[in-house]
Amino acid sequence: MAAKKPIILAVDDDAQVLAAIARDLRQEFSKDYRILRVNSGPEALATIKELAEKEEPLALILADQRMPELEGVELLTASREFFPDAKRVLLTAYADTEAAVRAINSARLDHYLMKPWDPPEQLLYPTLHDLLAAWQATNKPKYDGLRLIGFQWSPRSHELKDFLSGYLVGYQWLDYENNAEGRKLLAAKGYETSQLPVVVFPDGSSLANPTPADIGSKLGITQQASQDMYDVVVVGAGPSGLAAAVYGASEGLKTLIIERMTPGGQAGSSSRIENYLGFPTGLSGAELAHRAWTQAVRLGAEFLAPQEVTKLCLQDGYKVLTLSSGQEISTKAVILTTGVSYRTLDVPGMDRLSGAGVYYGAARTEARSCDEQDVYIVGGGNSAGQAAMYLATYARRVFIVIRGASLAASMSAYLIEQISATPNIEILPHSQIKEVCGQDHLEAVMVDVNGTVEKRPARALFVFIGAKPSTEWICDQVMCDGKGFLLTGRDLVADPRYADIWKKDREPYLLETCAPGIFAAGDSRAGAMARVASAVGEGSMAIKFVHQYLDE
């Protein structure tokens, strides 16, 4: 979006004089400024109030002194409430010079000009150029992108920050309690604090306490399928799902991908992925996911988000998916790439403070709020290591809490080396969190370090303690193991417990579940390797088996 041009406001009750002022101003300044003219003091004040409400940049007010109802000095004085930094110039006749001099102090007048100002090249433009240059030197342009107003410790605000970050939507976070601009904007939009969080869009429209779906709709993210029948529907937009969408669409299949929150899955929340093939300097998970999503859509895949599949049933050889919106979609084949979610930490206070200083993943969205504070990370895997490196840029100290003696058993060597070389990261071996403390937000953690329990102040706690598959909604249709992971391929025929489940004459394809034509890929599949590269490989490989199934 192009930045708004600053405004020069000319005010005079004499129509001929006002026309002359506007003509001269446009001739010299119209390239860089928008020229407005108003023919009375009260109307000018109303215009100034309106400009403030719309957050328009007002650079200079040029007002005549002798106007009925509201004189120039009074207008310029009143304007300070709305635009304290705007430059103020009074147009006077010779008889009014004494009033103009007094106004330099009372109205903080920047200059006064005598009428007539002909020629303007000598008597008008040089003065205004100097004043506008001074205004530009100190003016901080208003942010004109999406803004999110909320409370720092609000779980709903945290959810929306995560959603916007997941789609790489730039936004300005305004903490209502600590940001005067946020309070002023909320009042200007006519909302109460009970309606927070509030999202203000670049076009000036706003939503109070919106859901991610509300924001997605406003941002133009599709939430309604355009077709009733597809060749393949991919459920989940993690690395495996995105890979399946890219290959399915590129190979001519009518492909739909459905994601309940943001693309990328757990990998999408990673602050830095440095071991993925082809990116020697690394990239964020959100960036990788956004590139893949863009690629899939460009090749012809249809993307629905945020939208959740709540039911899948078999009907006359087709698969029928029911969405949370109530829409039903039919497809010839399904690829389940539902991924996993972080396991919860079962200690006192976790449920109460979740989203208010306690976070599962989410290091990227909350890192800046941890500036010069102590933060704790629970877990010793790569996700925890990537979060620690990212948080160390902002936090005073980062503590990694692990049960074992070292990170060697669970973390990649390159991350261990980086952590060792970062002075404000400290590893707490043989340790665990026993309790989290605080009223409306996290204030401290109780840490058991080698058998000694200590209470330590903490700004935030980030939890990365393994994952559970997001398969609860589908386990009544396809076979899962005891932990909820989807069984596929040889696992269905090699184990005697499942010998009677597979009914077709052929063996199931490598990634096929017990329901023919329903495939699984990525972290939610039993036996899958929890790596981005393997997830991408499985997603692309699943399309090969979809082709074989459709050709039967």
Coordinates of C-alpha atoms in Angstrom, one line a residue:
M1 CA 0.0 0.0 0.0
A2 CA 1.3 3.4 -1.0
A3 CA 2.0 5.8 1.9
K4 CA -0.5 8.6 2.3
K5 CA 0.6 12.0 1.1
P6 CA 0.9 14.5 4.0
I7 CA -1.7 17.3 3.9
I8 CA -1.4 21.1 3.8
L9 CA -4.6 22.8 5.0
A10 CA -5.5 26.3 3.9
V11 CA -8.2 28.2 5.7
D12 CA -9.7 31.6 4.7
D13 CA -13.2 33.0 4.7
D14 CA -12.5 35.1 1.6
A15 CA -13.3 32.9 -1.4
Q16 CA -10.9 34.8 -3.7
V17 CA -8.0 34.8 -1.3
L18 CA -8.6 31.1 -0.5
A19 CA -8.6 30.3 -4.2
A20 CA -5.3 32.2 -4.7
I21 CA -3.7 30.4 -1.7
A22 CA -4.8 27.0 -3.0
R23 CA -3.5 27.8 -6.5
D24 CA -0.1 28.8 -5.3
L25 CA 0.2 25.8 -2.9
R26 CA -0.7 23.3 -5.6
Q27 CA 1.7 24.9 -8.1
E28 CA 4.7 24.3 -5.7
F29 CA 3.7 21.4 -3.4
S30 CA 1.1 19.2 -5.1
K31 CA 3.8 16.6 -6.1
D32 CA 4.5 15.7 -2.5
Y33 CA 1.5 17.0 -0.5
R34 CA -2.2 16.9 -0.7
I35 CA -3.7 20.4 -0.6
L36 CA -7.1 20.9 1.2
R37 CA -8.9 24.2 1.5
V38 CA -11.7 25.2 3.9
N39 CA -13.6 28.5 4.1
S40 CA -14.3 28.9 7.8
G41 CA -12.7 28.3 11.2
P42 CA -15.4 25.9 12.5
E43 CA -15.3 23.9 9.3
A44 CA -11.5 23.8 9.5
L45 CA -11.6 22.5 13.1
A46 CA -14.1 19.8 12.1
T47 CA -11.8 18.8 9.2
I48 CA -8.8 18.6 11.5
K49 CA -10.8 16.3 13.9
E50 CA -11.8 14.1 11.0
L51 CA -8.2 13.9 9.7
A52 CA -7.1 12.9 13.2
E53 CA -9.7 10.1 13.4
K54 CA -8.6 8.8 10.0
E55 CA -5.0 9.1 11.1
E56 CA -4.2 11.2 8.1
P57 CA -0.8 13.0 8.2
L58 CA -1.3 16.8 8.6
A59 CA 2.0 18.7 7.9
L60 CA 1.0 22.4 7.9
I61 CA -2.0 24.6 8.6
L62 CA -2.1 28.0 6.9
A63 CA -4.9 30.1 8.4
D64 CA -6.1 33.7 8.0
Q65 CA -6.4 35.7 11.2
R66 CA -9.6 37.7 10.6
M67 CA -12.4 35.1 10.3
P68 CA -15.9 35.2 11.8
E69 CA -16.8 32.7 14.5
L70 CA -13.3 31.4 15.0
E71 CA -10.2 33.5 14.4
G72 CA -7.0 32.1 13.0
V73 CA -5.0 32.2 16.2
E74 CA -7.9 30.4 18.0
L75 CA -8.0 27.7 15.3
L76 CA -4.3 27.2 15.3
T77 CA -4.3 26.9 19.1
A78 CA -7.2 24.3 19.0
S79 CA -5.4 22.3 16.3
R80 CA -2.6 21.4 18.7
E81 CA -4.8 18.9 20.5
F82 CA -5.1 16.8 17.4
F83 CA -1.8 17.5 15.6
P84 CA 0.8 18.8 18.1
D85 CA 3.6 18.4 15.6
A86 CA 1.9 20.1 12.6
K87 CA 3.5 23.4 11.5
R88 CA 1.2 26.5 12.0
V89 CA 1.3 29.6 9.9
L90 CA -0.9 32.7 10.3
L91 CA -1.8 34.9 7.4
T92 CA -2.2 38.5 8.5
A93 CA -2.7 42.0 7.3
Y94 CA -0.3 44.7 8.5
A95 CA -2.8 45.8 11.2
D96 CA -2.8 42.3 12.7
T97 CA 1.0 41.9 13.2
E98 CA 0.8 42.5 16.9
A99 CA -1.7 39.7 17.3
A100 CA 0.6 37.4 15.2
V101 CA 3.6 38.1 17.4
R102 CA 1.6 37.3 20.6
A103 CA 0.4 34.1 18.9
I104 CA 4.0 32.9 18.5
N105 CA 3.9 32.0 22.2
S106 CA 0.2 31.4 22.9
A107 CA -0.5 29.2 19.9
R108 CA 3.1 28.0 19.3
L109 CA 2.9 29.7 16.0
D110 CA 5.7 28.7 13.7
H111 CA 5.5 31.7 11.4
Y112 CA 3.3 34.5 10.2
L113 CA 3.0 35.8 6.6
M114 CA 1.9 39.2 5.5
K115 CA -0.8 39.6 2.7
P116 CA -0.3 39.9 -0.2
W117 CA 2.5 37.4 -0.7
D118 CA 3.2 38.2 -4.3
P119 CA 5.5 37.0 -5.8
P120 CA 5.1 33.6 -4.0
E121 CA 8.6 32.5 -5.2
Q122 CA 10.0 35.1 -2.8
L123 CA 7.5 35.7 -0.1
L124 CA 5.7 32.4 0.3
Y125 CA 7.6 29.3 -0.9
P126 CA 10.9 29.7 0.9
T127 CA 9.3 30.0 4.3
L128 CA 6.9 27.0 3.7
H129 CA 9.7 24.9 2.3
D130 CA 11.8 25.5 5.5
L131 CA 8.8 24.6 7.7
L132 CA 7.9 21.5 5.8
A133 CA 11.5 20.3 5.8
A134 CA 11.6 20.7 9.6
W135 CA 8.3 18.7 9.8
Q136 CA 9.6 15.9 7.6
A137 CA 12.8 15.7 9.7
T138 CA 10.9 14.9 12.9
N139 CA 7.8 13.3 11.5
K140 CA 7.5 9.5 12.1
P141 CA 5.0 8.2 9.4
K142 CA 2.1 6.3 10.8
Y143 CA 2.2 2.6 10.3
D144 CA -0.4 1.9 7.6
G145 CA -0.5 -1.9 7.7
L146 CA -2.6 -4.3 9.8
R147 CA -2.7 -3.5 13.6
L148 CA -3.6 -5.8 16.4
I149 CA -4.7 -4.2 19.7
G150 CA -4.9 -6.4 22.8
F151 CA -3.5 -7.4 26.2
Q152 CA 0.0 -8.9 26.3
W153 CA -1.2 -11.7 28.6
S154 CA -4.4 -12.5 26.7
P155 CA -4.5 -16.1 25.2
R156 CA -6.8 -14.8 22.4
S157 CA -4.3 -12.1 21.5
H158 CA -1.6 -14.7 21.4
E159 CA -3.7 -17.0 19.1
L160 CA -4.2 -14.1 16.6
K161 CA -0.5 -13.2 16.7
D162 CA 0.3 -16.8 15.9
F163 CA -2.2 -16.9 13.1
L164 CA -1.0 -13.7 11.4
S165 CA 2.7 -14.8 11.8
G166 CA 1.8 -18.2 10.3
Y167 CA 0.6 -16.5 7.1
L168 CA 3.5 -14.0 7.1
V169 CA 1.1 -11.2 7.4
G170 CA 2.9 -8.1 8.7
Y171 CA 1.2 -6.5 11.6
Q172 CA 1.9 -4.0 14.4
W173 CA 1.2 -5.2 17.9
L174 CA -0.2 -2.6 20.3
D175 CA -0.3 -3.6 23.9
Y176 CA -3.3 -1.8 25.3
E177 CA -1.9 -1.4 28.8
N178 CA 1.5 0.0 27.7
N179 CA 0.8 1.7 24.4
A180 CA -0.9 5.1 24.2
E181 CA -1.4 4.8 20.5
G182 CA -3.3 1.6 21.0
R183 CA -5.6 3.1 23.5
K184 CA -6.2 6.1 21.3
L185 CA -6.9 3.9 18.3
L186 CA -9.4 1.7 20.2
A187 CA -11.3 4.8 21.4
A188 CA -11.3 6.3 17.8
K189 CA -12.9 3.0 16.6
G190 CA -15.5 3.1 19.3
Y191 CA -14.6 -0.1 21.1
E192 CA -14.5 -1.0 24.8
T193 CA -11.7 -3.0 26.4
S194 CA -14.1 -5.9 26.9
Q195 CA -14.1 -6.3 23.1
L196 CA -10.3 -6.8 22.8
P197 CA -8.5 -8.0 20.9
V198 CA -9.3 -5.7 18.0
V199 CA -7.8 -6.0 14.5
V200 CA -7.6 -2.8 12.4
F201 CA -7.0 -3.4 8.7
P202 CA -5.2 -1.1 6.3
D203 CA -8.4 0.0 4.7
G204 CA -9.6 1.4 8.1
S205 CA -12.1 -1.4 8.8
S206 CA -11.9 -3.3 12.0
L207 CA -13.0 -6.5 13.8
A208 CA -13.6 -6.9 17.5
N209 CA -12.6 -10.2 19.2
P210 CA -12.4 -11.9 15.8
T211 CA -11.7 -15.6 15.2
P212 CA -8.8 -16.7 12.9
A213 CA -11.5 -17.5 10.3
D214 CA -12.9 -14.0 10.5
I215 CA -9.4 -12.6 9.8
G216 CA -8.7 -15.1 7.1
S217 CA -11.9 -14.2 5.3
K218 CA -11.0 -10.5 5.5
L219 CA -7.5 -11.2 4.1
G220 CA -9.0 -13.1 1.2
I221 CA -8.0 -16.6 2.3
T222 CA -10.5 -19.1 0.8
Q223 CA -12.7 -20.9 3.2
Q224 CA -15.3 -22.5 0.9
A225 CA -14.5 -25.2 -1.6
S226 CA -15.3 -24.3 -5.2
Q227 CA -16.0 -27.8 -6.3
D228 CA -18.1 -30.7 -5.1
M229 CA -15.7 -33.4 -6.3
Y230 CA -11.9 -33.6 -6.3
D231 CA -9.4 -36.2 -7.4
V232 CA -7.5 -35.9 -4.1
V233 CA -8.1 -34.0 -0.9
V234 CA -5.1 -33.4 1.4
V235 CA -6.0 -32.8 5.1
G236 CA -3.3 -30.8 6.7
A237 CA -0.8 -28.3 5.3
G238 CA 2.4 -29.2 7.1
P239 CA 5.5 -30.1 4.9
S240 CA 4.0 -33.4 3.8
G241 CA 0.6 -32.0 3.0
L242 CA 2.1 -29.1 1.0
A243 CA 4.4 -31.4 -0.9
A244 CA 1.4 -33.6 -1.8
A245 CA -0.5 -30.6 -3.0
V246 CA 2.4 -29.4 -5.1
Y247 CA 2.9 -32.8 -6.8
G248 CA -0.8 -33.5 -7.1
A249 CA -1.6 -30.2 -8.8
S250 CA 1.5 -30.4 -11.0
E251 CA 0.5 -33.8 -12.2
G252 CA -3.0 -32.8 -13.3
L253 CA -5.0 -34.0 -10.3
K254 CA -7.9 -31.8 -9.1
T255 CA -6.3 -31.1 -5.7
L256 CA -7.7 -29.5 -2.6
I257 CA -5.7 -28.9 0.6
I258 CA -7.4 -28.1 3.9
E259 CA -5.7 -26.6 6.9
R260 CA -7.3 -25.9 10.3
M261 CA -4.9 -23.1 11.3
T262 CA -1.7 -22.0 9.5
P263 CA 0.5 -23.7 6.9
G264 CA 3.7 -25.4 8.0
G265 CA 2.5 -27.5 11.0
Q266 CA 5.1 -27.7 13.7
A267 CA 7.8 -27.0 11.2
G268 CA 6.1 -23.7 10.4
S269 CA 6.7 -22.5 14.0
S270 CA 10.4 -23.1 13.8
S271 CA 12.4 -19.9 14.0
R272 CA 15.2 -21.4 11.9
I273 CA 15.6 -24.6 9.9
E274 CA 19.2 -25.1 8.9
N275 CA 19.5 -28.7 7.8
Y276 CA 16.9 -28.7 4.9
L277 CA 18.4 -29.5 1.5
G278 CA 19.1 -26.5 -0.7
F279 CA 19.1 -23.8 1.9
P280 CA 22.7 -23.4 3.1
T281 CA 22.0 -20.3 5.2
G282 CA 18.7 -21.7 6.6
L283 CA 15.2 -20.3 6.6
S284 CA 12.3 -19.9 9.0
G285 CA 9.6 -22.6 9.0
A286 CA 7.0 -20.0 8.2
E287 CA 9.0 -18.9 5.1
L288 CA 9.4 -22.4 3.9
A289 CA 5.7 -23.1 4.4
H290 CA 4.7 -19.9 2.6
R291 CA 6.9 -20.7 -0.4
A292 CA 5.4 -24.2 -0.7
W293 CA 1.8 -22.9 -0.3
T294 CA 2.4 -20.3 -3.0
Q295 CA 3.9 -22.9 -5.2
A296 CA 1.0 -25.3 -4.8
V297 CA -1.6 -22.6 -5.5
R298 CA 0.4 -21.4 -8.6
L299 CA 0.3 -25.0 -9.9
G300 CA -3.5 -25.2 -9.5
A301 CA -4.1 -26.6 -6.0
E302 CA -7.1 -25.1 -4.1
F303 CA -6.3 -24.1 -0.5
L304 CA -8.9 -23.8 2.3
A305 CA -8.0 -22.2 5.6
P306 CA -8.6 -21.9 8.5
Q307 CA -11.0 -24.8 8.0
E308 CA -11.2 -28.1 9.9
V309 CA -12.4 -31.5 8.7
T310 CA -14.6 -32.9 11.4
K311 CA -15.8 -36.2 9.7
L312 CA -14.8 -38.5 7.0
C313 CA -17.0 -41.3 5.7
L314 CA -17.0 -43.8 2.7
Q315 CA -19.9 -43.6 0.3
D316 CA -20.2 -45.6 -2.9
G317 CA -16.5 -45.8 -3.3
Y318 CA -16.0 -42.1 -2.7
K319 CA -14.8 -40.3 0.4
V320 CA -17.0 -37.6 1.8
L321 CA -15.5 -35.0 4.1
T322 CA -17.5 -32.8 6.4
L323 CA -16.0 -29.4 7.3
S324 CA -16.6 -27.4 10.5
S325 CA -18.5 -25.0 8.3
G326 CA -21.0 -27.7 7.4
Q327 CA -19.9 -28.0 3.8
E328 CA -19.5 -31.6 2.4
I329 CA -16.8 -32.4 -0.1
S330 CA -16.5 -35.6 -2.1
T331 CA -13.2 -36.9 -3.4
K332 CA -11.8 -40.0 -5.0
A333 CA -8.8 -40.2 -2.7
V334 CA -7.6 -38.6 0.6
I335 CA -4.1 -38.0 2.0
L336 CA -4.0 -37.5 5.8
T337 CA -1.2 -35.2 6.7
T338 CA -2.7 -34.0 10.0
G339 CA 0.7 -33.8 11.8
V340 CA 1.1 -33.7 15.5
S341 CA 0.7 -31.3 18.4
Y342 CA 2.9 -30.6 21.3
R343 CA 2.3 -32.7 24.4
T344 CA 1.1 -30.7 27.4
L345 CA 3.2 -30.3 30.5
D346 CA 1.2 -31.7 33.5
V347 CA 2.2 -29.5 36.4
P348 CA 0.2 -27.1 38.6
G349 CA -0.6 -23.8 37.0
M350 CA -0.1 -24.8 33.3
D351 CA -3.7 -24.8 32.2
R352 CA -4.4 -21.5 33.9
L353 CA -1.4 -19.7 32.4
S354 CA -1.4 -21.2 29.0
G355 CA -1.2 -18.4 26.5
A356 CA -0.3 -15.9 29.3
G357 CA 3.4 -16.5 29.6
V358 CA 3.2 -20.3 29.0
Y359 CA 3.4 -21.3 25.4
Y360 CA 3.6 -24.6 23.4
G361 CA 6.0 -23.7 20.6
A362 CA 5.4 -20.1 19.5
A363 CA 8.8 -18.8 20.2
R364 CA 8.8 -16.5 17.2
T365 CA 5.6 -14.6 18.1
E366 CA 6.5 -13.9 21.7
A367 CA 10.2 -13.4 21.5
R368 CA 10.2 -9.6 21.4
S369 CA 8.1 -9.4 24.6
C370 CA 11.0 -11.3 26.4
D371 CA 13.4 -8.4 25.9
E372 CA 16.1 -8.5 28.7
Q373 CA 14.1 -11.0 30.7
D374 CA 14.7 -14.6 31.8
V375 CA 12.9 -17.4 29.8
Y376 CA 12.8 -21.1 30.2
I377 CA 12.5 -23.9 27.5
V378 CA 11.4 -27.4 28.4
G379 CA 12.7 -30.0 26.0
G380 CA 15.9 -31.2 24.3
G381 CA 14.9 -31.7 20.6
N382 CA 15.7 -29.6 17.6
S383 CA 12.6 -27.5 18.0
A384 CA 13.7 -26.5 21.5
G385 CA 17.2 -25.8 20.2
Q386 CA 16.0 -23.6 17.4
A387 CA 13.7 -21.7 19.8
A388 CA 16.6 -21.2 22.3
M389 CA 18.8 -19.7 19.6
Y390 CA 16.1 -17.3 18.5
L391 CA 15.1 -16.3 22.0
A392 CA 18.7 -15.6 22.9
T393 CA 18.7 -12.6 20.6
Y394 CA 16.1 -10.9 22.8
A395 CA 16.1 -12.5 26.3
R396 CA 18.7 -11.8 29.0
R397 CA 19.1 -15.5 29.7
V398 CA 17.6 -18.6 28.2
F399 CA 17.5 -21.8 30.3
I400 CA 17.0 -25.2 28.7
V401 CA 15.4 -27.6 31.1
I402 CA 16.1 -31.3 30.3
R403 CA 15.7 -34.5 32.3
G404 CA 18.9 -36.1 30.8
A405 CA 22.5 -35.4 31.3
S406 CA 23.0 -33.6 27.9
L407 CA 21.4 -32.7 24.6
A408 CA 23.4 -35.2 22.6
A409 CA 20.8 -37.9 22.6
S410 CA 18.0 -35.8 21.1
M411 CA 19.4 -32.7 19.3
S412 CA 21.4 -32.2 16.1
A413 CA 25.1 -31.6 16.5
Y414 CA 25.0 -28.2 14.7
L415 CA 22.5 -26.9 17.1
I416 CA 24.4 -28.1 20.1
E417 CA 27.5 -26.3 18.8
Q418 CA 25.6 -23.1 18.3
I419 CA 24.0 -23.3 21.8
S420 CA 27.5 -23.9 23.4
A421 CA 28.8 -20.8 21.7
T422 CA 25.9 -18.6 22.9
P423 CA 26.8 -17.1 26.3
N424 CA 23.3 -16.3 27.5
I425 CA 22.0 -19.9 27.0
E426 CA 22.3 -22.2 30.0
I427 CA 21.5 -25.9 30.0
L428 CA 19.9 -27.3 33.2
P429 CA 20.5 -31.1 33.1
H430 CA 18.7 -33.6 35.4
S431 CA 16.0 -30.9 35.9
Q432 CA 12.3 -30.5 35.5
I433 CA 9.6 -27.9 36.0
K434 CA 7.5 -28.7 39.0
E435 CA 5.1 -25.7 39.0
V436 CA 4.4 -22.4 37.2
C437 CA 3.4 -19.4 39.3
G438 CA 1.6 -16.1 38.7
Q439 CA -1.8 -14.4 39.0
D440 CA -3.0 -13.4 35.5
H441 CA 0.4 -14.2 33.8
L442 CA 3.6 -16.2 34.4
E443 CA 5.8 -14.7 37.0
A444 CA 8.0 -17.6 38.2
V445 CA 8.8 -21.2 37.7
M446 CA 9.5 -23.9 40.3
V447 CA 12.5 -25.9 39.0
D448 CA 13.8 -29.1 40.4
V449 CA 17.6 -29.0 39.7
N450 CA 19.3 -32.2 40.7
G451 CA 16.8 -32.8 43.5
T452 CA 16.8 -29.2 44.8
V453 CA 13.6 -27.2 44.1
E454 CA 14.2 -23.5 43.3
K455 CA 11.7 -20.7 42.6
R456 CA 13.0 -18.6 39.7
P457 CA 11.6 -15.5 38.1
A458 CA 10.5 -16.1 34.5
R459 CA 9.0 -13.9 31.8
A460 CA 8.0 -16.9 29.6
L461 CA 8.0 -20.7 29.5
F462 CA 8.2 -22.5 26.1
V463 CA 7.3 -26.2 26.1
F464 CA 8.7 -28.7 23.5
I465 CA 8.3 -32.1 25.1
G466 CA 7.3 -34.4 22.2
A467 CA 4.2 -34.7 20.2
K468 CA 0.9 -36.6 19.9
P469 CA -0.8 -37.3 16.6
S470 CA -3.8 -35.1 15.6
T471 CA -5.9 -38.1 14.6
E472 CA -8.7 -38.2 17.2
W473 CA -11.3 -37.4 14.6
I474 CA -10.3 -40.2 12.2
C475 CA -9.4 -43.2 14.4
D476 CA -12.9 -44.6 14.0
Q477 CA -12.5 -44.9 10.3
V478 CA -8.9 -46.1 9.9
M479 CA -6.6 -48.1 12.1
C480 CA -4.2 -46.4 14.5
D481 CA -1.6 -47.9 16.9
G482 CA -1.9 -47.6 20.6
K483 CA -0.5 -44.0 20.6
G484 CA -2.9 -42.8 17.9
F485 CA -0.5 -42.9 14.9
L486 CA -2.0 -44.0 11.6
L487 CA -1.1 -47.5 10.5
T488 CA -0.2 -47.9 6.8
G489 CA 1.2 -50.4 4.2
R490 CA 2.9 -53.6 5.5
D491 CA 2.0 -52.8 9.1
L492 CA -1.6 -53.7 8.2
V493 CA -0.8 -57.2 7.0
A494 CA 2.3 -58.1 8.9
D495 CA 0.7 -57.9 12.3
P496 CA -1.7 -60.8 13.0
R497 CA -4.0 -58.4 15.0
Y498 CA -4.8 -56.5 11.8
A499 CA -4.9 -59.5 9.4
D500 CA -8.7 -59.4 8.9
I501 CA -8.9 -55.7 8.4
W502 CA -7.6 -55.4 4.8
K503 CA -10.1 -56.8 2.4
K504 CA -8.7 -56.2 -1.1
D505 CA -6.8 -58.8 -3.1
R506 CA -3.7 -56.7 -3.5
E507 CA -1.5 -55.6 -0.6
P508 CA -2.0 -52.0 0.6
Y509 CA 0.3 -49.5 -0.9
L510 CA 3.2 -48.3 1.2
L511 CA 1.4 -45.2 2.6
E512 CA -2.2 -46.6 2.4
T513 CA -4.3 -47.0 5.5
C514 CA -6.8 -49.8 6.1
A515 CA -9.4 -47.9 4.0
P516 CA -8.4 -48.2 0.3
G517 CA -7.8 -44.8 -1.3
I518 CA -7.1 -43.1 2.1
F519 CA -3.3 -42.5 2.5
A520 CA -1.2 -41.1 5.4
A521 CA 2.0 -39.2 5.3
G522 CA 4.2 -37.2 7.6
D523 CA 4.4 -37.1 11.4
S524 CA 1.0 -38.6 12.1
R525 CA 1.9 -41.8 10.3
A526 CA 3.2 -44.7 12.5
G527 CA 6.9 -45.2 11.9
A528 CA 7.5 -41.8 10.2
M529 CA 10.8 -40.0 10.8
A530 CA 10.2 -36.5 12.4
R531 CA 12.2 -34.5 9.9
V532 CA 11.1 -31.9 7.4
A533 CA 12.8 -33.6 4.5
S534 CA 11.3 -37.0 5.2
A535 CA 7.8 -35.4 5.5
V536 CA 8.2 -33.7 2.1
G537 CA 9.3 -37.0 0.6
E538 CA 6.3 -38.9 2.0
G539 CA 3.9 -36.3 0.8
S540 CA 5.2 -36.3 -2.7
M541 CA 5.4 -40.2 -2.7
A542 CA 1.8 -40.4 -1.6
I543 CA 0.7 -38.8 -4.9
K544 CA 2.3 -41.7 -6.8
F545 CA 0.1 -44.2 -4.8
V546 CA -3.0 -42.0 -5.4
H547 CA -2.3 -42.3 -9.2
Q548 CA -2.0 -46.1 -8.8
Y549 CA -5.2 -46.3 -6.8
L550 CA -7.2 -44.1 -9.3
D551 CA -5.9 -46.3 -12.2
E552 CA -7.3 -49.5 -10.7

